[in-house]
């Protein structure tokens, strides 16, 4: 049998809670941060299940929050006064908010977290939690419009998902530890107005670049790059054409061979002005020797 230390710690925690309840200055009775209230409603509009949880908790609008070790809490508790079941929590400074299903004072299952920073910057997550961390399917959104929607593992973006960074990129595919890693498709935009991705051809016409294939730690290592300049199919290293590949400018102009640092470098074939297939040696994008004509 145990020595009872666990029960002693629980009684000590409960004593701390009772002490805090006697100090009204530490209790947030209702959420008064208007900006936070607006962001909470934004999350609830995005997730019907969370909206239903919140509605059930707020049937009686006069119901107060009660003191918790990590803020002020409104919801169900277990026999040891721990947050357990459906509830919502607000920090003392009203800069952090949590809603969902709780177990042992941590979100477990469906829930959301919202963080308010200076100058009304914010970010929030809604989805599945495990021991207080995003784990499973969920969405992370930032005030600048950037977001991630997909799988999580122990608090990290890992699995299949979509990354969107405003005015910059959109990625669809596999992610590991917050990086593009595995099979995926990346849209890169240099035009701030090029946010309506549309079809691939439309996106490229507006100056966009599309990279598709196998990614490794945020870099394409083998795949296809499409741009207004042409199409590259082959190996990559550190974001540059390197290894075996083929670049097609148009049906009459191509190079198939070795690349290094984004340049033709090594042995490769191309079509010359006479329509012949020319095999040549290249160094730093300069032809240095013709080896064969076909």
Coordinates of C-alpha atoms in Angstrom, one line a residue:
X1 CA 0.0 0.0 0.0
X2 CA 1.1 3.6 -0.6
X3 CA 2.2 6.0 2.1
X4 CA -0.7 8.5 1.4
X5 CA 1.6 11.2 0.0
X6 CA -0.7 11.6 -3.0
X7 CA -3.8 12.3 -0.8
X8 CA -1.7 14.7 1.2
X9 CA -0.7 16.7 -1.9
X10 CA -4.4 16.8 -3.0
X11 CA -5.4 18.2 0.3
X12 CA -2.6 20.8 0.1
X13 CA -3.8 21.8 -3.4
X14 CA -7.3 22.1 -2.1
X15 CA -6.1 24.3 0.7
X16 CA -4.4 26.6 -1.7
X17 CA -7.6 26.9 -3.7
X18 CA -9.6 27.7 -0.7
X19 CA -7.1 30.4 0.3
X20 CA -7.3 31.9 -3.1
X21 CA -11.1 31.9 -3.1
X22 CA -10.9 34.1 0.0
X23 CA -9.0 36.8 -2.0
X24 CA -11.5 38.3 -4.4
X25 CA -8.8 40.2 -6.3
X26 CA -7.6 36.9 -7.7
X27 CA -11.0 35.8 -9.1
X28 CA -12.1 36.6 -12.6
X29 CA -15.9 36.5 -12.2
X30 CA -16.7 37.2 -15.9
X31 CA -14.6 37.8 -19.1
X32 CA -14.3 41.6 -19.5
X33 CA -11.7 41.7 -22.2
X34 CA -13.8 42.7 -25.2
X35 CA -11.2 41.8 -27.8
X36 CA -10.9 38.3 -26.3
X37 CA -14.6 37.9 -26.3
X38 CA -14.7 38.7 -30.0
X39 CA -12.0 36.1 -30.7
X40 CA -13.8 33.5 -28.7
X41 CA -16.9 34.0 -30.8
X42 CA -14.7 33.8 -33.9
X43 CA -13.5 30.3 -32.8
X44 CA -17.1 29.2 -32.0
X45 CA -18.3 30.2 -35.5
X46 CA -15.5 27.9 -36.9
X47 CA -16.3 24.9 -34.8
X48 CA -19.9 23.8 -34.1
X49 CA -18.9 21.2 -31.5
X50 CA -17.0 23.8 -29.4
X51 CA -19.9 26.2 -29.8
X52 CA -22.3 23.6 -28.3
X53 CA -19.9 23.1 -25.4
X54 CA -19.8 26.8 -24.8
X55 CA -23.5 27.2 -25.1
X56 CA -24.1 24.5 -22.4
X57 CA -21.7 26.2 -20.1
X58 CA -23.2 29.6 -20.5
X59 CA -26.9 28.7 -20.1
X60 CA -26.9 30.8 -16.9
X61 CA -25.0 34.0 -17.8
X62 CA -24.8 35.0 -14.1
X63 CA -22.8 31.9 -13.3
X64 CA -19.3 33.0 -12.1
X65 CA -15.9 31.5 -12.7
X66 CA -14.2 29.9 -9.6
X67 CA -10.6 30.0 -8.6
X68 CA -8.2 27.4 -10.2
X69 CA -4.5 26.9 -9.8
X70 CA -4.0 28.1 -13.4
X71 CA -6.6 30.9 -13.5
X72 CA -10.3 31.1 -13.1
X73 CA -12.5 28.2 -14.2
X74 CA -16.2 27.6 -15.0
X75 CA -17.3 24.0 -15.5
X76 CA -17.3 20.6 -13.8
X77 CA -14.7 19.3 -11.4
X78 CA -14.0 15.9 -9.8
X79 CA -14.2 14.9 -6.2
X80 CA -10.7 16.3 -5.6
X81 CA -11.7 19.7 -7.1
X82 CA -9.6 19.2 -10.3
X83 CA -10.9 20.5 -13.6
X84 CA -12.6 17.4 -15.1
X85 CA -15.3 17.4 -17.8
X86 CA -16.5 20.3 -19.9
X87 CA -15.3 23.7 -18.8
X88 CA -13.6 27.0 -19.7
X89 CA -10.7 28.7 -18.1
X90 CA -9.5 32.3 -18.2
X91 CA -6.1 33.5 -17.0
X92 CA -5.9 36.2 -14.3
X93 CA -4.6 38.8 -16.8
X94 CA -7.3 37.7 -19.3
X95 CA -4.7 37.1 -22.0
X96 CA -5.2 33.3 -22.2
X97 CA -8.5 31.4 -22.6
X98 CA -9.2 27.6 -22.8
X99 CA -12.4 25.7 -23.6
X100 CA -13.2 22.1 -23.9
X101 CA -13.0 18.8 -22.2
X102 CA -10.7 18.5 -19.2
X103 CA -9.0 15.8 -17.3
X104 CA -6.6 16.3 -14.3
X105 CA -6.6 20.1 -14.9
X106 CA -5.5 19.6 -18.6
X107 CA -7.4 19.7 -21.9
X108 CA -8.0 16.2 -23.1
X109 CA -10.2 15.7 -26.2
X110 CA -12.0 18.4 -28.1
X111 CA -11.0 22.0 -27.1
X112 CA -9.4 25.3 -28.0
X113 CA -6.7 27.7 -26.6
X114 CA -6.5 31.4 -27.3
X115 CA -3.6 33.7 -26.6
X116 CA -3.8 37.5 -26.7
X117 CA -0.5 39.4 -27.1
X118 CA 0.4 43.1 -27.3
X119 CA -1.2 45.3 -29.9
X120 CA -4.0 42.8 -30.3
X121 CA -1.8 40.2 -31.8
X122 CA -3.2 36.8 -31.2
X123 CA -3.1 33.1 -32.1
X124 CA -5.5 30.3 -31.3
X125 CA -5.8 26.5 -31.8
X126 CA -8.9 24.5 -31.9
X127 CA -9.1 20.7 -32.3
X128 CA -8.0 17.6 -30.3
X129 CA -5.8 17.7 -27.2
X130 CA -3.9 15.1 -25.3
X131 CA -2.6 16.0 -21.8
X132 CA -2.8 19.7 -22.7
X133 CA -1.0 19.4 -26.0
X134 CA -2.5 19.5 -29.6
X135 CA -2.6 15.9 -30.6
X136 CA -4.7 14.6 -33.5
X137 CA -6.6 16.8 -35.9
X138 CA -6.5 20.6 -35.3
X139 CA -6.1 24.1 -36.7
X140 CA -3.7 26.9 -35.6
X141 CA -4.4 30.4 -36.7
X142 CA -2.4 33.7 -36.3
X143 CA -3.6 37.3 -36.4
X144 CA -1.5 37.9 -39.6
X145 CA -3.6 35.4 -41.5
X146 CA -1.1 32.5 -41.4
X147 CA -2.5 29.1 -40.4
X148 CA -2.0 25.4 -40.3
X149 CA -4.8 22.8 -40.6
X150 CA -3.9 19.2 -40.2
X151 CA -2.5 16.5 -37.9
X152 CA -0.6 17.1 -34.7
X153 CA 1.7 14.8 -32.6
X154 CA 2.5 15.8 -28.9
X155 CA 2.1 19.5 -29.7
X156 CA 4.0 19.5 -33.0
X157 CA 2.7 19.8 -36.5
X158 CA 3.2 16.3 -37.7
X159 CA 1.3 14.3 -40.3
X160 CA -0.9 15.4 -43.3
X161 CA -1.9 19.1 -43.4
X162 CA -2.0 22.5 -45.1
X163 CA 0.3 25.4 -44.2
X164 CA -0.7 28.9 -45.4
X165 CA 1.4 32.0 -44.9
X166 CA -0.2 35.2 -46.0
X167 CA 1.2 36.8 -49.2
X168 CA 3.9 34.1 -49.3
X169 CA 3.0 30.4 -49.7
X170 CA 0.6 27.6 -49.4
X171 CA 1.7 24.0 -48.8
X172 CA -0.4 20.9 -49.0
X173 CA 1.2 17.6 -47.9
X174 CA 3.1 15.9 -45.2
X175 CA 4.6 17.8 -42.3
X176 CA 7.1 16.7 -39.6
X177 CA 8.0 18.8 -36.5
X178 CA 6.6 21.9 -38.1
X179 CA 8.5 21.5 -41.4
X180 CA 7.5 20.3 -44.9
X181 CA 8.6 16.7 -44.9
X182 CA 7.4 14.0 -47.2
X183 CA 5.2 14.2 -50.3
X184 CA 3.7 17.6 -50.9
X185 CA 2.9 20.5 -53.1
X186 CA 4.1 24.1 -52.5
X187 CA 2.8 27.3 -54.0
X188 CA 5.1 30.3 -53.8
X189 CA 3.8 33.8 -54.5
X190 CA 5.9 36.9 -55.0
X191 CA 2.8 39.0 -55.8
X192 CA 0.9 40.3 -52.7
X193 CA -2.3 40.3 -54.7
X194 CA -1.8 36.7 -55.8
X195 CA -3.9 35.2 -53.0
X196 CA -6.6 33.6 -55.1
X197 CA -4.6 30.5 -56.2
X198 CA -7.1 29.3 -58.8
X199 CA -5.8 26.7 -61.2
X200 CA -2.1 25.9 -61.4
X201 CA -1.9 27.6 -64.9
X202 CA -3.5 30.8 -63.6
X203 CA -1.2 30.9 -60.6
X204 CA 1.9 30.5 -62.8
X205 CA 0.7 33.1 -65.3
X206 CA 0.5 35.6 -62.4
X207 CA 4.2 34.9 -61.6
X208 CA 3.8 32.1 -59.1
X209 CA 6.0 29.1 -58.6
X210 CA 4.8 25.5 -57.9
X211 CA 7.0 22.9 -56.4
X212 CA 5.7 19.3 -56.1
X213 CA 7.4 16.1 -55.0
X214 CA 9.4 14.8 -52.0
X215 CA 10.3 17.4 -49.3
X216 CA 13.0 17.0 -46.7
X217 CA 13.1 19.5 -43.8
X218 CA 11.4 22.3 -45.7
X219 CA 13.3 21.7 -49.0
X220 CA 12.2 19.9 -52.2
X221 CA 14.7 17.1 -52.8
X222 CA 13.1 15.4 -55.8
X223 CA 10.2 16.5 -57.9
X224 CA 8.9 19.2 -60.3
X225 CA 9.2 23.0 -60.3
X226 CA 6.9 25.0 -62.6
X227 CA 7.3 28.7 -63.3
X228 CA 6.9 31.2 -66.2
X229 CA 10.5 30.3 -67.2
X230 CA 9.8 26.6 -67.7
X231 CA 9.5 23.2 -66.0
X232 CA 12.2 21.4 -64.1
X233 CA 11.9 17.7 -63.2
X234 CA 14.6 16.1 -61.1
X235 CA 16.8 16.2 -58.0
X236 CA 17.3 19.1 -55.7
X237 CA 19.6 20.1 -52.9
X238 CA 19.1 23.0 -50.4
X239 CA 16.4 24.4 -52.6
X240 CA 18.5 24.4 -55.8
X241 CA 18.6 22.2 -58.9
X242 CA 21.4 19.7 -58.2
X243 CA 21.9 16.1 -59.5
X244 CA 20.1 14.5 -62.4
X245 CA 17.2 16.5 -63.9
X246 CA 15.5 17.9 -67.0
X247 CA 14.7 21.6 -67.6
X248 CA 12.1 22.3 -70.4
X249 CA 11.8 25.9 -71.7
X250 CA 9.5 24.9 -74.5
X251 CA 9.1 21.9 -76.9
X252 CA 12.2 23.0 -78.9
X253 CA 14.4 23.9 -76.0
X254 CA 15.4 21.6 -73.2
X255 CA 18.4 20.3 -71.2
X256 CA 18.5 16.7 -69.8
X257 CA 21.5 15.9 -67.6
X258 CA 23.5 17.0 -64.6
X259 CA 22.9 20.2 -62.5
X260 CA 24.8 21.9 -59.7
X261 CA 23.9 25.1 -57.9
X262 CA 20.9 25.7 -60.2
X263 CA 23.2 25.6 -63.3
X264 CA 23.9 23.0 -66.0
X265 CA 27.1 21.3 -64.8
X266 CA 28.3 17.9 -66.1
X267 CA 27.1 15.8 -69.0
X268 CA 23.8 16.6 -70.6
X269 CA 21.7 16.5 -73.8
X270 CA 19.8 19.3 -75.5
X271 CA 18.5 20.3 -78.9
X272 CA 20.7 22.6 -81.0
X273 CA 19.6 25.2 -83.5
X274 CA 19.6 22.6 -86.3
X275 CA 17.2 20.4 -84.4
X276 CA 19.9 17.8 -83.6
X277 CA 20.2 16.2 -80.2
X278 CA 23.5 17.4 -78.8
X279 CA 25.4 15.7 -76.0
X280 CA 27.8 18.1 -74.4
X281 CA 29.9 18.8 -71.3
X282 CA 28.8 21.9 -69.2
X283 CA 30.5 23.8 -66.5
X284 CA 28.7 26.5 -64.5
X285 CA 26.0 26.8 -67.2
X286 CA 28.6 27.2 -70.0
X287 CA 29.0 24.6 -72.7
X288 CA 32.7 23.6 -72.8
X289 CA 32.7 20.6 -75.2
X290 CA 30.4 18.9 -77.6
X291 CA 30.7 15.1 -77.2
X292 CA 28.2 13.7 -79.7
X293 CA 25.5 14.7 -82.2
X294 CA 22.4 12.6 -83.0

